[in-house]
Steps between C-alpha positions, in 0.01 A plus 500: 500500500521140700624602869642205709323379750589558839474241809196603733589558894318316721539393859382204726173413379250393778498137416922525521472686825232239653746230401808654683287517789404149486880372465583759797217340713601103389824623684445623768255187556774262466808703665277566827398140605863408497604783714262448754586128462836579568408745764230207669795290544768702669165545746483126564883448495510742740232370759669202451835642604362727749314187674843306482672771720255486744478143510891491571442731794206210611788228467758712711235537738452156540836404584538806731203525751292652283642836409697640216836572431664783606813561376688662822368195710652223231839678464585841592845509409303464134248728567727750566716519198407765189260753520157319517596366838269367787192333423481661134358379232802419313653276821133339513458358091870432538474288734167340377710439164793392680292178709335454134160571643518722171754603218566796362249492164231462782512768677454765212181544261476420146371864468652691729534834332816610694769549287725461797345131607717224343527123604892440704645248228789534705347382843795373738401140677843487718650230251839378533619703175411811680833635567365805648207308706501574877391168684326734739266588267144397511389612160606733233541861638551600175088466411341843442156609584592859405233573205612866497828412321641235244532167620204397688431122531128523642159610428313363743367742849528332863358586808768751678668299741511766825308550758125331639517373136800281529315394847200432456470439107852404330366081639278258330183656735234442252360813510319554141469873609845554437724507222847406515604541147402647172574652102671855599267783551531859508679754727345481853177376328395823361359501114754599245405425158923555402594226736620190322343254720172523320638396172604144586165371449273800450508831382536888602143456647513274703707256728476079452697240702532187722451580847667217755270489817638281831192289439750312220255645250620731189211700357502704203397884591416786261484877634439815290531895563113516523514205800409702818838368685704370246736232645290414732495084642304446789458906530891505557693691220743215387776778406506726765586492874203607640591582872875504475786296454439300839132424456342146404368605145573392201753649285632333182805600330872475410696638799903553523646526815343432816502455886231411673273830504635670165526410133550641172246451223595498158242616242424510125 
C-alpha cells in the first residue's frame, strides 16, 4: 500500500544560521558609524557654541573694563522681575541674547538630553509691536534657565556669579586655572551614572565636555567613575563649591535666584 509522503521538519541549518549572523553584523557595521557620526557632530557643534558664549562674555568685557556682565549691575529693575532674579542664569543668557552677543539656538546643545531644554522661538527684543514690552526692560525676563521643569532655553553651565568668584574671577583675568563656563555636570560634582549630563556627548560611564578656562581657551575634558577625583580641573572640582558659597573656587552650573552670597543650583 503507497503511503504519502510527508514533508521532513527541519530547522536553521548552520550555513542559514551563519548567514543571519552575517546580515545582523553588516548592520550593525553600517547603523553604528552614522550614530557616532551624528553623535561626533553635536560634540563639535557644541564646542563651537560653547566657545561662542564665552567669547561674548570676552566682547562685554572689552567694552566694560574688563569684567563680565552681571545682571543686577546692568539693570536691576530687570533683574528683579520673575523668579530667577539677581545675577541668575536666566537674567545673564538673556541679556547676552538680548545685546546679540548670542541668540537663542546658541546657547543650547545639539544633544542636550534634557527633555525640558528647548530653544525660546519666542525671544522678546523690545520691538515696537510689543504691546506688552516694558521700555525698562533690559532683556527678556521671560528666558528660563530652570532645567528642572518644561521650558528651559539653556544648556550651557556658568561660573556662579556670588561671592570672591564674581570678584576676583567673573573679568577677563586670564587665568587658565580657572574655568568660567562649561557642558552641565552633575549634582555638586559627585558621580551619578543616572544623571543626564553624561549623555550629551558620552555615556553612563563617563562624563565628556568643553571646558571654558579665563585663559580664552576651550578644551575638551573626559572624566570617568574610575578617575581618582572625577571633575577635577586644575585639582578644583568644576561642579561643586568646595569651601562654601563665598569662597574663590570654581563652581559651574545653572543657578536661579541669587544675591550676592547665595544661589540656587538647578540640576539634572
Amino acid at each position: 500500500m503507497n503511503r504519502e509522503a510527508r514533508p521532513v521538519r527541519r530547522g536553521f541549518t548552520l550555513i542559514e544560521f551563519i548567514v543571519v549572523l552575517v546580515v545582523l553584523v553588516l548592520l550593525v557595521v553600517i547603523l553604528m558609524p552614522a550614530s557616532s557620526h551624528h553623535q561626533h557632530n553635536d560634540m563639535l557643534t557644541c564646542q563651537t557654541r560653547s566657545n561662542q558664549l564665552y567669547k561674548g562674555l570676552l566682547l562685554y568685557a572689552n567694552d566694560s573694563g574688563g569684567v563680565y556682565p552681571l545682571p543686577m549691575e546692568i539693570s536691576p529693575e530687570t533683574a528683579a522681575i520673575g523668579a530667577q532674579s539677581g545675577n541668575s542664569s536666566a537674567n545673564l543668557l538673556s541679556y547676552m541674547v538680548f545685546e546679540t552677543y548670542s541668540v537663542p539656538e546658541f546657547v543650547i546643545c545639539p544633544g542636550d538630553p534634557n527633555p525640558n531644554v528647548d530653544v525660546k522661538t519666542d525671544y522678546r527684543y523690545g520691538t515696537q509691536d510689543d504691546p506688552n514690552w516694558n521700555p525698562a526692560w533690559k532683556w527678556d525676563p521671560s528666558f528660563s534657565a530652570d532645567i528642572t521643569r518644561p521650558g528651559a532655553n539653556v544648556s550651557y553651565a556658568t561660573l556662579a556669579m556670588i561671592g570672591d568668584r564674581a570678584k576676583n574671577q567673573w573679568r577677563d583675568s586670564l587665568d587658565p586655572n580657572f574655568a568660567v563656563a562649561a557642558d552641565r555636570g552633575p549634582r555638586d560634582g559627585v558621580w551619578d551614572a543616572k544623571s543626564l549630563t553624561l549623555l550629551s556627548h558620552g555615556k553612563r560611564d563617563d562624563w565628556t565636555g568643553n571646558v571654558a578656562f579665563n585663559d580664552g581657551s576651550v578644551r575638551g575634558m573626559k572624566f570617568t567613575r574610575k578617575d581618582a577625583a572625577p571633575f577635577a580641573a586644575n585639582g578644583d572640582n568644576l561642579f561643586f563649591a568646595d569651601d562654601g558659597e563665598t569662597g574663590g573656587d570654581m563652581w559651574l552650573g545653572l543657578f536661579g535666584a541669587t544675591d550676592e552670597t547665595t544661589t540656587t543650583p538647578y540640576w539634572d
